[in-house]
Coordinates of C-alpha atoms in Angstrom, one line a residue:
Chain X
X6 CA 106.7 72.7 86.7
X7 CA 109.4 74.1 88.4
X8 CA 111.0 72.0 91.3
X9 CA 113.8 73.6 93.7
X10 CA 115.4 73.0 96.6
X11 CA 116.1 76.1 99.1
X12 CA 117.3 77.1 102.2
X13 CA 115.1 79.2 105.0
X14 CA 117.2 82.0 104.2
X15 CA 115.6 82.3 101.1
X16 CA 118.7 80.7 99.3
X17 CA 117.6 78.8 96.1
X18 CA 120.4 76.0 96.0
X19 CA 119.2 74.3 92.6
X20 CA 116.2 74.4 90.6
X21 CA 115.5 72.8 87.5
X22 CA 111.9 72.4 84.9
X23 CA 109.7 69.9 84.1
X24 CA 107.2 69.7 81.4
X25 CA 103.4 69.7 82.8
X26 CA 102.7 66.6 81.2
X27 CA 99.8 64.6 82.8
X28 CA 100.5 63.2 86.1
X29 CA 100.9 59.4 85.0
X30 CA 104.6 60.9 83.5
X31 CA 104.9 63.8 85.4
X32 CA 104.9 62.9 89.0
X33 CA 107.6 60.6 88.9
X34 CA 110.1 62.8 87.4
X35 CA 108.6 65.3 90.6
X36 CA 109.5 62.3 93.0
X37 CA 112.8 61.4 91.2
X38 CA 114.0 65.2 91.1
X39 CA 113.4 65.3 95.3
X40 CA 114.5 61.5 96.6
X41 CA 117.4 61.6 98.3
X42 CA 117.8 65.4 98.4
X43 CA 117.4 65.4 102.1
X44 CA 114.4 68.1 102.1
X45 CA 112.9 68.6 105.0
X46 CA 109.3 69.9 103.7
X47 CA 108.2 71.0 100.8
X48 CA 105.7 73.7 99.3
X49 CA 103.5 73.4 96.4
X50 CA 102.5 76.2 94.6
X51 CA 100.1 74.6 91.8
X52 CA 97.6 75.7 89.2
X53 CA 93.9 75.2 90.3
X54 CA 91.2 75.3 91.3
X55 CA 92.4 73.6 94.3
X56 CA 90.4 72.5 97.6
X57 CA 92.6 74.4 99.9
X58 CA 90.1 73.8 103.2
X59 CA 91.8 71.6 105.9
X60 CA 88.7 70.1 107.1
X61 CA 87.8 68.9 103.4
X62 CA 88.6 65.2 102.6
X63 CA 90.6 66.4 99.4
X64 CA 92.3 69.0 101.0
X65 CA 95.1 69.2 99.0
X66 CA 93.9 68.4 95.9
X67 CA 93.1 69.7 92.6
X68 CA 89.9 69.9 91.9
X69 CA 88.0 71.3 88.3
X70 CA 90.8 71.9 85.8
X71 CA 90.8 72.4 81.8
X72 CA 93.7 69.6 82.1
X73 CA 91.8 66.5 82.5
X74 CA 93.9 64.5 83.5
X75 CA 94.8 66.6 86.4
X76 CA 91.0 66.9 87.6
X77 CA 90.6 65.4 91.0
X78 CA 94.4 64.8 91.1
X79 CA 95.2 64.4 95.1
X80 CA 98.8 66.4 94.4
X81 CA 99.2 67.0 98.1
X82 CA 98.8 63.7 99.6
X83 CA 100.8 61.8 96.9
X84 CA 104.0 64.4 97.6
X85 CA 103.5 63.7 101.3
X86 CA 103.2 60.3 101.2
X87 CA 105.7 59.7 98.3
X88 CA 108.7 61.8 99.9
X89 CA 107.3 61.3 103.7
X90 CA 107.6 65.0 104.8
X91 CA 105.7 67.9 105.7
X92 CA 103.6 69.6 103.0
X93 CA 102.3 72.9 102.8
X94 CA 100.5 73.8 99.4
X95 CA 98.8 77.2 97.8
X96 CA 97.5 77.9 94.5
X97 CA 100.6 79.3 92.1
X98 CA 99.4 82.7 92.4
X99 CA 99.3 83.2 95.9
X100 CA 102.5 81.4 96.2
X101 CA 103.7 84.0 94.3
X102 CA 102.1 86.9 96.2
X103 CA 103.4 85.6 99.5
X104 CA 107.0 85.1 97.7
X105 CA 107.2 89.0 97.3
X106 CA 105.8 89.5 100.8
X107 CA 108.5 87.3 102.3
X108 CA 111.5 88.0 99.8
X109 CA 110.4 91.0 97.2
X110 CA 108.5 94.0 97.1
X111 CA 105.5 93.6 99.5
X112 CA 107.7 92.7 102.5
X113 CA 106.3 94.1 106.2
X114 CA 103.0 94.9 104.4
X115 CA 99.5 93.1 105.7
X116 CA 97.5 93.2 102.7
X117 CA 98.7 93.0 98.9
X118 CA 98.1 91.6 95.8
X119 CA 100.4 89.5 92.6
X120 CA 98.7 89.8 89.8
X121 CA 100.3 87.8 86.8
X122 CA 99.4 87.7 82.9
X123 CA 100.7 85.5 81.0
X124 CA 98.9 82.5 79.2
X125 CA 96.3 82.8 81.7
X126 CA 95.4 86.1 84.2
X127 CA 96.1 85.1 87.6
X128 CA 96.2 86.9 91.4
X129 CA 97.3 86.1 94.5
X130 CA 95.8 87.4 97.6
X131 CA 97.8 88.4 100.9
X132 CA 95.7 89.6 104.1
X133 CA 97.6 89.9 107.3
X134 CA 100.3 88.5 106.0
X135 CA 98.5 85.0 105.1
X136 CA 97.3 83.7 101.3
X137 CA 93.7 84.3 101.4
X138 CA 91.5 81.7 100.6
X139 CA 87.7 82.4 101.7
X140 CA 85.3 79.8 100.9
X141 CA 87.9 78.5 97.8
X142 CA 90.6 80.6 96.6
X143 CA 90.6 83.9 94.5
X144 CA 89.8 83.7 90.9
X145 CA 89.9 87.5 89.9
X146 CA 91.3 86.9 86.8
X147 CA 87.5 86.1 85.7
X148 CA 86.7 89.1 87.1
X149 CA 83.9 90.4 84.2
X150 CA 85.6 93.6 82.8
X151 CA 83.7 96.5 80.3
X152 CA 84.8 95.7 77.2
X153 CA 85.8 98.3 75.4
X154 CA 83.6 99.6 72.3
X155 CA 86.5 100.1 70.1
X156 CA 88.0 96.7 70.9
X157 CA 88.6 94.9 67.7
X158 CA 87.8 91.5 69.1
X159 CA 83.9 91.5 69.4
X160 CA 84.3 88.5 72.1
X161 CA 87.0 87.6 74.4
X162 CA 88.6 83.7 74.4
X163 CA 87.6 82.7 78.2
X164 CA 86.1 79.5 77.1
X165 CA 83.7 80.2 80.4
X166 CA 83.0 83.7 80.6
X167 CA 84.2 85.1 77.0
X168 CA 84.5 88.6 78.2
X169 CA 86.4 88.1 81.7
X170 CA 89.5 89.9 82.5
X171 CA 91.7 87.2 80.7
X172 CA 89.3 86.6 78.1
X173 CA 89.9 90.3 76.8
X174 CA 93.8 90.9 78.1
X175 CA 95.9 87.4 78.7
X176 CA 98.3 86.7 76.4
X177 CA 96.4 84.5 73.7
X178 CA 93.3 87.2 74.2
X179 CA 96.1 89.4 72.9
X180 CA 97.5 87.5 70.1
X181 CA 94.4 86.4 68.6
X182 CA 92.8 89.8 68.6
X183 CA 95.9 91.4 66.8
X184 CA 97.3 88.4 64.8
X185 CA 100.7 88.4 66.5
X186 CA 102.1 88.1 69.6
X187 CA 102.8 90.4 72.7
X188 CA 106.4 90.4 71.7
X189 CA 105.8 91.1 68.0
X190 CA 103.5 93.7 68.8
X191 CA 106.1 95.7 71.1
X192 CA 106.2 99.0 69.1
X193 CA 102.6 99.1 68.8
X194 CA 100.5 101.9 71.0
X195 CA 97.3 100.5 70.1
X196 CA 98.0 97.1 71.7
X197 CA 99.1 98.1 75.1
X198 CA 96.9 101.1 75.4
X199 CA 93.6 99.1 75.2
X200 CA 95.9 96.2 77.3
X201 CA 96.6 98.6 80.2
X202 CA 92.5 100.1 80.2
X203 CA 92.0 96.4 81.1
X204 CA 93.8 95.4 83.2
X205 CA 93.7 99.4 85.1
X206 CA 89.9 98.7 85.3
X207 CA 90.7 95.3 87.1
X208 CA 93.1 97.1 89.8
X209 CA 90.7 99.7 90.6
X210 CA 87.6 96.8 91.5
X211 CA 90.5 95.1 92.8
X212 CA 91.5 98.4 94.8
X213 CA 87.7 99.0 95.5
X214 CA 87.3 94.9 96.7
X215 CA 90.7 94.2 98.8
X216 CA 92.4 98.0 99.3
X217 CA 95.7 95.9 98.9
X218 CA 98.8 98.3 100.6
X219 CA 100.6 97.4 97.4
X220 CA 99.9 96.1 93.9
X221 CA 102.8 93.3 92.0
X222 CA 102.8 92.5 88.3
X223 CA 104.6 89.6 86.8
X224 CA 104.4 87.3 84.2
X225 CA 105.1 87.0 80.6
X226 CA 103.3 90.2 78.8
X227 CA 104.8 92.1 81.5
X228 CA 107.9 91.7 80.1
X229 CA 106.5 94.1 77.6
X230 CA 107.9 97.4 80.1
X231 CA 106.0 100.2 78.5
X232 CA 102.8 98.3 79.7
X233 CA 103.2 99.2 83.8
X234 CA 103.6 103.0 83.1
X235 CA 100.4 102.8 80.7
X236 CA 98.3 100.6 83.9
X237 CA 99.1 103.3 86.3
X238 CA 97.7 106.0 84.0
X239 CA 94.6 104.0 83.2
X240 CA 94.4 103.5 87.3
X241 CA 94.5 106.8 88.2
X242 CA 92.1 108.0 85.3
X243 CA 89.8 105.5 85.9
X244 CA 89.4 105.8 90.0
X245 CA 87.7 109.7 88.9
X246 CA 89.2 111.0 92.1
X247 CA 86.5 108.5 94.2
X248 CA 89.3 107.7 96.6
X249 CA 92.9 109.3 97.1
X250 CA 95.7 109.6 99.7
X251 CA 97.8 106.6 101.0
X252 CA 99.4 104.6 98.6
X253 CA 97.4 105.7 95.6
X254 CA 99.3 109.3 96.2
X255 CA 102.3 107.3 94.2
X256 CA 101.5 105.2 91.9
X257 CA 104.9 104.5 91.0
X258 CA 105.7 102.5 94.1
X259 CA 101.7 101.3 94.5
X260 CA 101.9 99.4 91.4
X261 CA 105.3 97.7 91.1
X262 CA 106.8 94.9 89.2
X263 CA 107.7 91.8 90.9
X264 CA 111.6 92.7 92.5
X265 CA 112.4 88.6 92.8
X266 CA 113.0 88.4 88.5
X267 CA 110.6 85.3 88.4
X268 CA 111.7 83.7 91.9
X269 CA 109.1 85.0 93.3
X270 CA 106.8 81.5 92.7
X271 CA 109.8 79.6 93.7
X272 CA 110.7 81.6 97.2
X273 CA 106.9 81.6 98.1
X274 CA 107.1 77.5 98.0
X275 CA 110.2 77.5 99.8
X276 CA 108.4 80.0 102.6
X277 CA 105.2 77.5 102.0
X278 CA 107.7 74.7 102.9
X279 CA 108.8 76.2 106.2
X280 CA 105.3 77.2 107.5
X281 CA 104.6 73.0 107.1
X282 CA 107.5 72.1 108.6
X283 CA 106.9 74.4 111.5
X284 CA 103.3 73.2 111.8
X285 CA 104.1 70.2 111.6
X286 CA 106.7 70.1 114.4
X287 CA 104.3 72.0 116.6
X288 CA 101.7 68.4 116.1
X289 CA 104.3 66.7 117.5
Chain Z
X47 CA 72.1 108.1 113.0
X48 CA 70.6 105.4 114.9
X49 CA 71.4 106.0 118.4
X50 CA 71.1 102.3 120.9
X51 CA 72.3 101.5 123.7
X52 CA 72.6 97.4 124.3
X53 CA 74.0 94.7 126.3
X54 CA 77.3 92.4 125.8
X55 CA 74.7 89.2 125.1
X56 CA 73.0 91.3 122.0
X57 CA 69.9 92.8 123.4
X58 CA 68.7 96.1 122.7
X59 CA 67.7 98.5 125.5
X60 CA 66.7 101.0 123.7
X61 CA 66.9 103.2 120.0
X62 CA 66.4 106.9 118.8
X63 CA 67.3 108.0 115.3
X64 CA 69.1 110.9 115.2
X65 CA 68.7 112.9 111.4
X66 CA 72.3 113.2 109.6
X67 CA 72.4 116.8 109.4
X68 CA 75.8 118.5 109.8
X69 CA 78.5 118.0 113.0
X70 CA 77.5 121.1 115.0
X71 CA 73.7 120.1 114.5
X72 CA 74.2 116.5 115.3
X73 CA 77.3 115.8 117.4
X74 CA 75.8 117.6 120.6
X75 CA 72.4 115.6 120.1
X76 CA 74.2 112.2 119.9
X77 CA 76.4 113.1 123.3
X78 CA 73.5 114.5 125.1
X79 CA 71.5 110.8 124.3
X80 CA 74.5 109.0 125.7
X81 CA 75.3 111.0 128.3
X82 CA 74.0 109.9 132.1
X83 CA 73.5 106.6 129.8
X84 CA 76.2 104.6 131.7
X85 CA 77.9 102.7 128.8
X86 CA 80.8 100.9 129.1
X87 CA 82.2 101.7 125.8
X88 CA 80.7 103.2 122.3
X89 CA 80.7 101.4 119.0
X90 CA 80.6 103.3 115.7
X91 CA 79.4 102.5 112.1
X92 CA 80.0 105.3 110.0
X93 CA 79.5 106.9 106.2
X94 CA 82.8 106.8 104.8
X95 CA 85.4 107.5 103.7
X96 CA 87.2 106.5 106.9
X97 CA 90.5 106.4 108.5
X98 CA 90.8 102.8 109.9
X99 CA 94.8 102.9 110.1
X100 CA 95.2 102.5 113.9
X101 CA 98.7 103.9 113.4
X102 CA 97.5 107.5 111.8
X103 CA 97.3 110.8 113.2
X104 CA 93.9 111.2 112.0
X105 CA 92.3 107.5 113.2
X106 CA 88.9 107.5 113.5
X107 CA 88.3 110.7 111.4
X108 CA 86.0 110.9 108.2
X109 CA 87.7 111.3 105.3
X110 CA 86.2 112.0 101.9
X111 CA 82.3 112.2 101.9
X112 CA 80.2 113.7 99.9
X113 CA 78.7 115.3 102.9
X114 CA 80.8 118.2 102.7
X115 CA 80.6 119.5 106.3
X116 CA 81.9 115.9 107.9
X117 CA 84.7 116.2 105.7
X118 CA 87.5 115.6 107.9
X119 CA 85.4 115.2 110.8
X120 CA 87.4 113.3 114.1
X121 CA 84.0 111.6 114.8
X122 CA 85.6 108.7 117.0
X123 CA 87.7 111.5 119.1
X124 CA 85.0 113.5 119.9
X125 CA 82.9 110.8 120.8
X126 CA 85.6 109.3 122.9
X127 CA 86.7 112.5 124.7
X128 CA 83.3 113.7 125.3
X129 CA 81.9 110.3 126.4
X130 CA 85.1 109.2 128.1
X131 CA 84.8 105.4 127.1
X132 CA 86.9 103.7 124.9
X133 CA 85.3 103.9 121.1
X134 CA 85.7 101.2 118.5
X135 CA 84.8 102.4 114.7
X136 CA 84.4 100.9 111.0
X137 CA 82.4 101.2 108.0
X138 CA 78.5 101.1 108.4
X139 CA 78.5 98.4 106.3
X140 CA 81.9 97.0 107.8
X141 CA 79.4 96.9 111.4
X142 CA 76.4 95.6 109.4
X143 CA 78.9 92.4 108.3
X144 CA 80.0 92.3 112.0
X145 CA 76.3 92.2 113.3
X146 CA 75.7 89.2 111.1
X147 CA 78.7 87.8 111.6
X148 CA 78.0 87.8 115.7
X149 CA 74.3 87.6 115.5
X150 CA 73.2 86.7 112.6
X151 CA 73.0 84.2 109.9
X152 CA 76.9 84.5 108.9
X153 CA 78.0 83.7 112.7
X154 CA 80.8 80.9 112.7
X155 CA 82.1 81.5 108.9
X156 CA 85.6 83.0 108.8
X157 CA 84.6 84.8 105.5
X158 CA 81.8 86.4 104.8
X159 CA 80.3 89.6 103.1
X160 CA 77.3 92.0 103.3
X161 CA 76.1 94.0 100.9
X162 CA 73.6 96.9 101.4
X163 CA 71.2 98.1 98.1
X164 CA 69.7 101.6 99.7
X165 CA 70.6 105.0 98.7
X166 CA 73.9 104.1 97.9
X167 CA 75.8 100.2 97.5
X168 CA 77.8 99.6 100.4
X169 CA 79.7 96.1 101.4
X170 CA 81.2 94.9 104.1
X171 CA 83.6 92.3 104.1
X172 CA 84.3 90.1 107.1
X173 CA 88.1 87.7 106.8
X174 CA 89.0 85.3 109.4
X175 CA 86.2 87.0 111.6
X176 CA 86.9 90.5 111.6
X177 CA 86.4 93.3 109.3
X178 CA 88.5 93.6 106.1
X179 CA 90.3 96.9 105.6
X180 CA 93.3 96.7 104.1
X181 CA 94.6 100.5 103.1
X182 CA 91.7 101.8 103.3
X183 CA 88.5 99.7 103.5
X184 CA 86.3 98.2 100.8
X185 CA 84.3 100.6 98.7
X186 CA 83.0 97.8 96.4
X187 CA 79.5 99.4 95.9
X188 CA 81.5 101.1 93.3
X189 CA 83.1 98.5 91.3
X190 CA 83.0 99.0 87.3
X191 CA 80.3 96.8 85.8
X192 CA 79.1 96.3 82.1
X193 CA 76.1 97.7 81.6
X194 CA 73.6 96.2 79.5
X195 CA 73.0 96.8 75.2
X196 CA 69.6 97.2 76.1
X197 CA 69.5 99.4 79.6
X198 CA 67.3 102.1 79.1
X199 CA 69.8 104.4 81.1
X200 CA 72.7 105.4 79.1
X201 CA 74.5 106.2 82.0
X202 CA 74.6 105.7 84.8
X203 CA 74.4 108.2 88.0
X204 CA 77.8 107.8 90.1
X205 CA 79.1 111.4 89.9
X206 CA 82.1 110.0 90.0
X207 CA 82.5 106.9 88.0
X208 CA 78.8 106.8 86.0
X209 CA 78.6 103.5 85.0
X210 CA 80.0 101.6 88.5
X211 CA 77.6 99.4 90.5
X212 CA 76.1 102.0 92.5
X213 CA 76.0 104.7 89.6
X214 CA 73.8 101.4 87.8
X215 CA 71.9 99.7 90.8
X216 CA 71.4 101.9 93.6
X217 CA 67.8 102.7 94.6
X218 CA 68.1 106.6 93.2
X219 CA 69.4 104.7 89.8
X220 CA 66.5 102.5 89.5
X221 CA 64.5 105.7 89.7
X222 CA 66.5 107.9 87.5
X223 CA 66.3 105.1 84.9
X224 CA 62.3 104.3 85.1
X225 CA 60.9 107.4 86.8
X226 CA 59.4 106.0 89.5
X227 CA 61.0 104.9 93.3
X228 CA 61.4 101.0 93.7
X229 CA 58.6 100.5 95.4
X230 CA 56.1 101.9 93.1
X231 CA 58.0 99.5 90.5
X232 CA 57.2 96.3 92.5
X233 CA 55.2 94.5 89.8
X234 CA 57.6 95.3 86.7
X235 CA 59.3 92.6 85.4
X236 CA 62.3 94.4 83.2
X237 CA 63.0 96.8 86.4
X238 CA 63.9 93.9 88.5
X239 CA 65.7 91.1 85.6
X240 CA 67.9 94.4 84.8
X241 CA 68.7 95.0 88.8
X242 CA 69.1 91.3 89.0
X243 CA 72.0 91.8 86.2
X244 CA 74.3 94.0 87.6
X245 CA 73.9 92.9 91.3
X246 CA 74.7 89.1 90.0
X247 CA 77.7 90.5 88.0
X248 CA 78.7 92.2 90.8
X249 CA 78.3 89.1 93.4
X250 CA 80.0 86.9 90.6
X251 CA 83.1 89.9 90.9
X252 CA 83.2 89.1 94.7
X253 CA 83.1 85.5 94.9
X254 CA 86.2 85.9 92.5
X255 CA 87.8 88.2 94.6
X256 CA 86.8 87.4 98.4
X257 CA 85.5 84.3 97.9
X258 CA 83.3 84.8 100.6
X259 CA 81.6 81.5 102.4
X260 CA 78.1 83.5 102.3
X261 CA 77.1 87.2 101.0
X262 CA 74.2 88.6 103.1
X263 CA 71.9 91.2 101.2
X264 CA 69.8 94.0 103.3
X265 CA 68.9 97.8 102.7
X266 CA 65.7 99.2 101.3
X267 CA 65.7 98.3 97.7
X268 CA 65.8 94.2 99.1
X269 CA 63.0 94.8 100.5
X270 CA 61.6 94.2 96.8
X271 CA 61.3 90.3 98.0
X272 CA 60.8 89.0 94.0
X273 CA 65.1 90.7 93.6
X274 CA 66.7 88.1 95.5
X275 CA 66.0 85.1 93.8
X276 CA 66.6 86.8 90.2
X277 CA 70.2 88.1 91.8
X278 CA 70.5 83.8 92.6
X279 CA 69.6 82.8 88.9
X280 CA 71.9 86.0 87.8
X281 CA 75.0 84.7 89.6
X282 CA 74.4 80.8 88.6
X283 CA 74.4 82.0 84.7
X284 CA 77.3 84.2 85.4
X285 CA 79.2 82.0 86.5
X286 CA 78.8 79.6 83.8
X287 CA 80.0 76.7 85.8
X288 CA 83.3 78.1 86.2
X289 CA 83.8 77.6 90.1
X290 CA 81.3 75.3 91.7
X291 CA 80.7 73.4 94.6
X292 CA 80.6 74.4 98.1
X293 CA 78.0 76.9 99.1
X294 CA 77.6 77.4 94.9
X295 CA 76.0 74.0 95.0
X296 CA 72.6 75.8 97.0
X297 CA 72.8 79.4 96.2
X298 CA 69.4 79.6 98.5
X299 CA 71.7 79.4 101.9
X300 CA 74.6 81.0 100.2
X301 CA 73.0 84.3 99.1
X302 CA 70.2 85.7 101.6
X303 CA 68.8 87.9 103.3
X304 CA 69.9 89.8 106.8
X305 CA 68.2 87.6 109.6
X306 CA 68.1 90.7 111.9
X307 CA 65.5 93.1 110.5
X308 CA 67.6 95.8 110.1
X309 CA 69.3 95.8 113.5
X310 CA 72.8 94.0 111.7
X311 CA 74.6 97.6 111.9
X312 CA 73.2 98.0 115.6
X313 CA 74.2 94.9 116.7
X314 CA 77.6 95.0 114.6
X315 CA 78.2 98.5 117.1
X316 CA 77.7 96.4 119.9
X317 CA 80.2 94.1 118.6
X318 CA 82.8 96.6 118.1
X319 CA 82.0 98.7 121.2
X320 CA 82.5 95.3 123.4
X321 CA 86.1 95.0 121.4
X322 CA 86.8 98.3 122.7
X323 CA 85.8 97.7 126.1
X324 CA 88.5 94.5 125.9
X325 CA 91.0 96.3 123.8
X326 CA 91.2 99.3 127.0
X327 CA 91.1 96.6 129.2
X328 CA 94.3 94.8 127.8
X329 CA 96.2 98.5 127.8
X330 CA 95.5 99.5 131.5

């Protein structure tokens, strides 16, 4: 978990890590890391699911979760009460998405999308300029994908779905299929060319779902830079023509890398900070 | 074209159906019904593609269609300028989403979606009580899907994409596949667990992606009342417990039919043509 402290002006003044330990051990260090720091809200951006409706009894916390310990874990209401200021809280991804649509790439644009692959496949959902949520929050990385016939791994790893989006293309998906991981693999067309028809068939349901205005990759394999060009391609071959014009004209500037070099999480807490503060101050 | 003329509390006056020939057929039979008609203000659910993008030059125009002589078409101008009332446009199924989401059984949920199973797959997708565009506007009738090992069709029909949802579930699919219309296939088992697949799969994509507090079914194929309980069971299996509670607890409220017996895109016109009315209003 990263923890930061940041001005409104999208200034990160310090920022350090903490292990995600369960919250027995973790939560302190959170509360020790912020006491006495003078904050005047704070934003969580936290893995999920989460129960993000404001009406709901648990609004705030985290709710079915592979980490047990976590499950049920009211993360929102023990800040608050804990540090006695204004919290405004969003799963990781769409803190992300609405970092870039404050501070990066998506900025003046109503509807876009983060999309991150890493460990896991995540996305982030911005519609007029807000996270979306719906009934709970997006999940698209479990999108179910076509996988493809030549894929040497006969089954993907989602524990849930086996063949979802990350089953077939997160980072583990791709080290167990080729023995090594992304990083090893760099030089190796094979690897990112059956990566990128993955993840281009998950933008173009995406595109054919949401019609974000813009598309953001970050995370971990996507530090592998010949895999962006290689999405684009698979995009545009696999949307047959069904729909053109606007953004999907360029590619190149449709589906971008994240511009805030992993600060992106960070600045979308510190922009989830100032909305609670603001809120809050308008209760009063 | 369905042709109504209605009042701001929902009631229908009166109908005609109009036959969707080509502009210079059509156009001057759709003014001539309207004219001397006294409305306030015209709404419009239309084929797509659309230009929704209030700031373009071409707002209100049919884009791409299939229908080769609307191509283009500046169907919301022409209505406007020969009408002289203000004109409010969307997607059919964009209106359709509206109409249940003012009438009918999606009225006071901030997020919903309908999806139509006719001729073609169209949804609709309603967020924070108006119509979801984004750059474009949803096309997610065509959505990639995995088609089943044992699917007698090898491929499916989309000209564009083959196997998308539409190119695998549409009503001319279901006939291209088995030889016979839906309705002569009423009492075969296989027809309606392999619909039951792809429309689930596709309804598990959505909840992923919208997360949508309900998902209303209509068009002719639902009319096959044996379909929407299979599509229930499809989505509970294919979701393997990943996301639950909320409306996933009772799948029997959270996907249903349309409670307005085919008037949702009607009354969804009504909706939009009273938003015009109040949009004009607000400019003079």
């Amino acid at each position: 978990m990263v923890c930061a402290v940041g001005r409104e002006d999208g200034s990160i003044v310090e920022q350090v890590s903490i292990p995600t330990t369960e919250p027995s051990r973790c939560m302190p260090q959170i509360l020790e890391y912020f006491r006495g720091k003078d904050i005047d809200a704070l934003g969580v951006g936290c893995f999920g699911l989460l129960d993000l409706d404001r009406d709901s009894q648990s609004y705030g916390s985290i709710t079915t979760t592979p980490k047990l310990r976590w499950r049920n874990y009211p993360i929102m209401r023990v800040l608050g009460t804990e540090l006695g200021v204004p919290v405004g809280i969003d799963t990781d991804v769409n803190a992300a998405a609405l970092g870039e649509a404050a501070w990066g790439c998506t900025q003046g644009l109503a509807c876009s999308m983060y999309i991150t692959v890493g460990t896991g496949i995540g996305v982030g959902i911005i519609v007029d300029g807000k996270p979306h949520h719906g009934m709970i929050h997006p999940e698209c990385g479990h999108i179910p994908v076509n996988r493809r016939a030549d894929d040497p791994m006969t089954r993907g790893i989602c524990p849930y779905h086996g063949n979802c989006l990350e089953g077939l293309a997160s980072g583990p998906a791709i080290e167990n299929r080729w023995g090594r991981s992304p990083a090893e693999l760099a030089g190796c067309e094979a690897v990112w060319a059956l990566e990128a028809y993955y993840l281009g068939q998950a933008v173009c349901s995406y595109i054919y779902t949401i019609s974000p205005e813009r598309i953001v990759f970050g995370g971990g394999v996507m530090n592998q830079k010949q895999l962006l060009p290689l999405i684009r391609s698979e995009v545009s071959r696999q949307l047959c023509g069904y729909i053109q014009g606007k953004g999907l004209n360029d590619l190149d500037s449709y589906i971008v890398p994240s511009a805030l070099d992993g600060r992106q999480g960070v600045l979308g807490c510190l922009t989830l900070a100032v909305q609670a503060r603001e809120e809050a101050r308008h209760e009063v």
